[in-house]
Amino acid sequence: MTTYGGRPDQARRDAITVEIGYALFSAAFAAAVLFGAVAGPALLFDLPATLERVLIRLGLGIAPVLFTARVISVLIRFHQDTTRPHAAQQPAQPSQPGRTNPDS
């Protein structure tokens, strides 16, 4: 997927753009769900003030960590999938007499 000079062509740039958007959107959704699960009871119910503060701060502390981890994991997986050789480029598996082919 490269053109002269090693620059990525338009399809590669579009794939990268879509993957970045997916990473950001899915990370924001996961962080919001986690925050809601942790801090939600403090926001919905009348809990002791100390417990409310702990739950809200815990939610505010964990959500950005989850967001960052999700973005990094999606982008690393995308990079590994695009740099790994395709099945057509991989050498054929040698036959094993008396055994079935694992690809069948």
Coordinates of N, CA, C and O in Angstrom, one line a residue:
M1 N 0.8 -1.2 0.0 CA 0.0 0.0 0.0 C 0.9 1.3 0.0 O 0.5 2.2 0.6
T2 N 2.0 1.2 -0.6 CA 2.8 2.4 -0.7 C 3.0 2.9 -2.1 O 2.8 2.1 -3.1
T3 N 3.3 4.1 -2.3 CA 3.5 4.7 -3.6 C 5.0 5.1 -3.7 O 5.8 4.8 -2.8
Y4 N 5.4 5.7 -4.7 CA 6.7 6.1 -4.9 C 7.2 7.0 -3.7 O 6.6 7.8 -3.3
G5 N 8.4 6.6 -3.2 CA 9.0 7.4 -2.1 C 8.6 6.8 -0.8 O 8.9 7.3 0.3
G6 N 7.8 5.7 -0.7 CA 7.4 5.1 0.5 C 6.3 5.8 1.2 O 6.0 5.5 2.4
R7 N 5.6 6.7 0.6 CA 4.5 7.4 1.3 C 3.2 6.6 1.2 O 3.0 5.9 0.2
P8 N 2.4 6.5 2.3 CA 1.2 5.8 2.2 C 0.2 6.4 1.3 O 0.1 7.6 1.1
D9 N -0.5 5.5 0.6 CA -1.5 6.0 -0.4 C -2.8 6.4 0.4 O -2.9 6.3 1.6
Q10 N -3.7 6.8 -0.4 CA -5.0 7.4 0.2 C -5.7 6.3 1.0 O -6.3 6.6 2.1
A11 N -5.8 5.1 0.5 CA -6.5 4.0 1.2 C -5.9 3.8 2.6 O -6.6 3.6 3.6
R12 N -4.6 3.8 2.7 CA -3.9 3.6 4.0 C -4.2 4.8 4.9 O -4.4 4.6 6.1
R13 N -4.1 6.0 4.4 CA -4.4 7.2 5.3 C -5.9 7.1 5.8 O -6.2 7.4 6.9
D14 N -6.8 6.7 4.9 CA -8.2 6.6 5.3 C -8.4 5.5 6.4 O -9.1 5.7 7.3
A15 N -7.7 4.4 6.2 CA -7.8 3.3 7.2 C -7.2 3.8 8.6 O -7.8 3.5 9.6
I16 N -6.1 4.5 8.5 CA -5.6 5.0 9.8 C -6.5 6.0 10.4 O -6.7 6.0 11.7
T17 N -7.1 6.9 9.6 CA -8.1 7.9 10.2 C -9.3 7.2 10.8 O -9.7 7.5 11.9
V18 N -9.8 6.2 10.1 CA -11.0 5.4 10.7 C -10.6 4.7 12.0 O -11.3 4.7 13.0
E19 N -9.4 4.1 12.0 CA -9.0 3.4 13.2 C -8.7 4.3 14.4 O -9.1 4.0 15.5
I20 N -8.2 5.5 14.1 CA -8.0 6.5 15.2 C -9.4 6.9 15.7 O -9.6 7.0 17.0
G21 N -10.3 7.2 14.8 CA -11.7 7.5 15.3 C -12.3 6.4 16.1 O -13.0 6.7 17.1
Y22 N -12.2 5.2 15.6 CA -12.7 4.1 16.4 C -12.1 4.0 17.8 O -12.8 3.7 18.8
A23 N -10.8 4.1 17.8 CA -10.1 4.0 19.1 C -10.6 5.1 20.1 O -10.8 4.8 21.3
L24 N -10.7 6.3 19.6 CA -11.2 7.4 20.5 C -12.6 7.2 20.9 O -13.0 7.4 22.1
F25 N -13.5 6.8 20.0 CA -14.9 6.7 20.3 C -15.1 5.5 21.3 O -15.8 5.6 22.3
S26 N -14.5 4.4 21.0 CA -14.7 3.2 21.9 C -14.1 3.5 23.3 O -14.6 3.0 24.3
A27 N -12.9 4.2 23.3 CA -12.3 4.5 24.6 C -13.2 5.4 25.4 O -13.3 5.3 26.6
A28 N -13.8 6.4 24.7 CA -14.6 7.4 25.5 C -15.9 6.7 26.0 O -16.3 6.9 27.1
F29 N -16.4 5.8 25.2 CA -17.6 5.0 25.6 C -17.3 4.1 26.8 O -18.0 4.1 27.8
A30 N -16.2 3.4 26.7 CA -15.8 2.5 27.8 C -15.5 3.3 29.1 O -15.9 2.9 30.2
A31 N -14.8 4.5 29.0 CA -14.5 5.3 30.1 C -15.8 5.8 30.8 O -15.9 5.9 32.0
A32 N -16.8 6.2 29.9 CA -18.0 6.7 30.5 C -18.8 5.7 31.2 O -19.4 5.9 32.2
V33 N -18.8 4.5 30.6 CA -19.5 3.4 31.3 C -18.9 3.0 32.6 O -19.5 2.8 33.6
L34 N -17.5 3.0 32.6 CA -16.8 2.7 33.9 C -17.1 3.8 34.9 O -17.4 3.5 36.1
F35 N -17.0 5.0 34.5 CA -17.3 6.1 35.4 C -18.7 6.0 36.0 O -19.0 6.2 37.2
G36 N -19.7 5.7 35.1 CA -21.1 5.6 35.5 C -21.2 4.4 36.5 O -22.0 4.5 37.5
A37 N -20.5 3.3 36.3 CA -20.6 2.2 37.2 C -20.0 2.5 38.5 O -20.5 2.0 39.6
V38 N -18.9 3.2 38.6 CA -18.2 3.5 39.8 C -18.9 4.6 40.6 O -19.2 4.6 41.8
A39 N -19.0 5.8 39.9 CA -19.5 7.0 40.5 C -21.0 7.1 40.5 O -21.6 8.0 41.2
G40 N -21.7 6.3 39.7 CA -23.2 6.4 39.6 C -23.9 6.3 40.9 O -24.8 7.1 41.1
P41 N -23.6 5.3 41.7 CA -24.3 5.2 43.0 C -24.2 6.5 43.8 O -25.1 6.9 44.5
A42 N -23.0 7.1 43.8 CA -22.8 8.3 44.6 C -23.6 9.4 44.0 O -24.1 10.3 44.8
L43 N -23.9 9.4 42.7 CA -24.7 10.5 42.1 C -26.2 10.3 42.2 O -27.0 11.2 42.2
L44 N -26.6 9.0 42.3 CA -28.0 8.7 42.3 C -28.6 8.5 43.7 O -29.8 8.8 43.9
F45 N -27.8 8.0 44.6 CA -28.3 7.7 46.0 C -27.7 8.7 47.0 O -26.7 9.3 46.8
D46 N -28.4 8.8 48.1 CA -28.0 9.6 49.2 C -27.1 8.8 50.1 O -27.5 8.0 51.0
L47 N -25.8 8.9 49.8 CA -24.8 8.1 50.6 C -24.0 9.1 51.5 O -24.1 10.3 51.4
P48 N -23.3 8.5 52.5 CA -22.5 9.4 53.3 C -21.5 10.2 52.5 O -21.0 9.8 51.4
A49 N -21.2 11.4 52.9 CA -20.4 12.3 52.2 C -19.0 11.8 51.8 O -18.5 11.9 50.7
T50 N -18.4 11.1 52.8 CA -17.1 10.5 52.5 C -17.1 9.5 51.4 O -16.3 9.4 50.5
L51 N -18.1 8.6 51.5 CA -18.3 7.6 50.4 C -18.5 8.2 49.1 O -18.0 7.7 48.1
E52 N -19.4 9.2 49.0 CA -19.6 9.9 47.8 C -18.4 10.4 47.2 O -18.1 10.3 46.0
R53 N -17.6 11.1 48.0 CA -16.3 11.7 47.5 C -15.4 10.6 47.0 O -14.7 10.7 46.0
V54 N -15.3 9.5 47.7 CA -14.4 8.4 47.4 C -14.8 7.8 46.0 O -14.0 7.6 45.1
L55 N -16.1 7.5 45.9 CA -16.6 6.9 44.6 C -16.4 7.9 43.4 O -16.0 7.4 42.4
I56 N -16.7 9.1 43.6 CA -16.5 10.1 42.5 C -15.0 10.2 42.1 O -14.6 10.2 40.9
R57 N -14.2 10.3 43.1 CA -12.7 10.5 42.8 C -12.2 9.2 42.2 O -11.3 9.3 41.4
L58 N -12.6 8.1 42.7 CA -12.2 6.8 42.1 C -12.6 6.7 40.7 O -11.8 6.3 39.8
G59 N -13.8 7.1 40.4 CA -14.3 7.1 39.0 C -13.5 8.0 38.1 O -13.1 7.7 37.0
L60 N -13.2 9.2 38.7 CA -12.4 10.2 37.9 C -11.0 9.8 37.7 O -10.3 10.2 36.8
G61 N -10.5 8.9 38.6 CA -9.1 8.4 38.5 C -9.0 7.3 37.6 O -8.0 7.2 36.8
I62 N -10.0 6.4 37.6 CA -9.9 5.2 36.8 C -10.3 5.4 35.3 O -9.7 4.8 34.4
A63 N -11.3 6.3 35.1 CA -11.7 6.5 33.7 C -10.7 7.0 32.7 O -10.5 6.4 31.6
P64 N -9.8 7.9 33.1 CA -8.7 8.3 32.1 C -7.7 7.2 31.9 O -7.2 7.1 30.8
V65 N -7.5 6.4 32.9 CA -6.6 5.3 32.7 C -7.1 4.3 31.7 O -6.4 3.8 30.8
L66 N -8.4 4.0 31.9 CA -9.1 3.1 30.9 C -9.1 3.7 29.5 O -8.8 3.0 28.5
F67 N -9.4 4.9 29.4 CA -9.4 5.6 28.1 C -8.1 5.5 27.4 O -8.0 5.1 26.3
T68 N -7.0 5.8 28.1 CA -5.6 5.7 27.6 C -5.3 4.3 27.2 O -4.7 4.0 26.1
A69 N -5.6 3.3 28.0 CA -5.2 1.9 27.8 C -6.0 1.4 26.5 O -5.4 0.7 25.7
R70 N -7.3 1.8 26.4 CA -8.1 1.4 25.3 C -7.5 2.0 24.0 O -7.4 1.3 23.0
V71 N -7.2 3.2 23.9 CA -6.7 3.9 22.7 C -5.4 3.2 22.3 O -5.2 2.8 21.2
I72 N -4.5 3.0 23.3 CA -3.2 2.4 23.0 C -3.4 1.0 22.5 O -2.7 0.6 21.5
S73 N -4.2 0.2 23.1 CA -4.4 -1.2 22.7 C -5.0 -1.3 21.3 O -4.6 -2.2 20.5
V74 N -6.0 -0.5 21.0 CA -6.6 -0.5 19.6 C -5.6 -0.1 18.6 O -5.4 -0.8 17.5
L75 N -4.8 0.9 18.8 CA -3.8 1.4 17.8 C -2.6 0.4 17.7 O -2.1 0.2 16.6
I76 N -2.2 -0.2 18.8 CA -1.2 -1.2 18.6 C -1.7 -2.5 17.9 O -1.0 -3.0 17.0
R77 N -2.9 -2.9 18.1 CA -3.5 -4.0 17.4 C -3.6 -3.7 15.9 O -3.3 -4.5 15.1
F78 N -4.0 -2.5 15.6 CA -4.1 -2.1 14.2 C -2.7 -2.1 13.5 O -2.6 -2.6 12.4
H79 N -1.7 -1.6 14.2 CA -0.4 -1.6 13.7 C 0.1 -3.0 13.4 O 0.7 -3.3 12.4
Q80 N -0.1 -3.9 14.4 CA 0.3 -5.3 14.2 C -0.4 -5.9 13.1 O 0.2 -6.7 12.3
D81 N -1.7 -5.7 12.9 CA -2.4 -6.3 11.8 C -2.0 -5.8 10.5 O -2.1 -6.5 9.5
T82 N -1.6 -4.5 10.4 CA -1.2 -4.0 9.1 C 0.3 -4.3 8.7 O 0.6 -4.2 7.6
T83 N 1.1 -4.6 9.7 CA 2.5 -4.9 9.4 C 2.8 -6.4 9.3 O 3.8 -6.8 8.8
R84 N 1.8 -7.2 9.7 CA 2.0 -8.7 9.6 C 1.7 -9.1 8.2 O 0.8 -8.6 7.5
P85 N 2.5 -10.0 7.6 CA 2.3 -10.4 6.3 C 0.9 -11.1 6.1 O 0.5 -11.8 7.0
H86 N 0.3 -10.9 5.0 CA -1.0 -11.5 4.7 C -0.8 -13.0 4.5 O 0.3 -13.5 4.2
A87 N -1.9 -13.8 4.6 CA -1.9 -15.2 4.4 C -1.3 -15.6 3.1 O -0.6 -16.7 3.0
A88 N -1.6 -14.9 2.0 CA -1.1 -15.2 0.7 C 0.4 -15.1 0.6 O 1.1 -15.8 -0.2
Q89 N 1.0 -14.3 1.5 CA 2.4 -14.0 1.4 C 3.2 -15.0 2.3 O 4.4 -15.1 2.3
Q90 N 2.5 -15.6 3.3 CA 3.2 -16.5 4.2 C 3.4 -17.9 3.5 O 2.7 -18.3 2.6
P91 N 4.6 -18.5 3.8 CA 4.9 -19.8 3.2 C 3.8 -20.8 3.6 O 3.2 -20.8 4.7
A92 N 3.6 -21.8 2.7 CA 2.6 -22.8 2.9 C 3.1 -23.8 4.1 O 4.3 -24.0 4.2
Q93 N 2.2 -24.3 4.8 CA 2.5 -25.2 5.9 C 2.9 -26.5 5.3 O 2.2 -27.0 4.4
P94 N 4.0 -27.1 5.8 CA 4.3 -28.4 5.2 C 3.3 -29.5 5.6 O 2.7 -29.4 6.6
S95 N 3.1 -30.4 4.7 CA 2.1 -31.5 5.0 C 2.6 -32.4 6.1 O 3.8 -32.6 6.3
Q96 N 1.6 -33.0 6.7 CA 2.0 -33.9 7.8 C 1.2 -35.2 7.5 O 0.0 -35.3 7.7
P97 N 2.0 -36.2 7.0 CA 1.3 -37.5 6.7 C 0.6 -38.1 7.8 O 1.1 -38.1 9.0
G98 N -0.6 -38.6 7.6 CA -1.4 -39.2 8.6 C -2.1 -38.3 9.5 O -2.9 -38.7 10.4
R99 N -2.0 -37.0 9.3 CA -2.8 -36.0 10.1 C -3.6 -35.1 9.1 O -3.3 -34.9 8.0
T100 N -4.6 -34.6 9.7 CA -5.4 -33.7 8.9 C -4.8 -32.3 8.8 O -4.0 -31.9 9.7
N101 N -5.1 -31.6 7.8 CA -4.5 -30.2 7.6 C -5.3 -29.3 8.6 O -6.5 -29.3 8.6
P102 N -4.6 -28.6 9.5 CA -5.2 -27.7 10.4 C -6.0 -26.6 9.8 O -6.9 -26.0 10.4
D103 N -5.8 -26.3 8.5 CA -6.6 -25.3 7.9 C -7.9 -25.8 7.3 O -8.6 -25.0 6.7
S104 N -8.1 -27.1 7.3 CA -9.3 -27.6 6.7 C -10.5 -27.6 7.6 O -10.4 -27.4 8.8

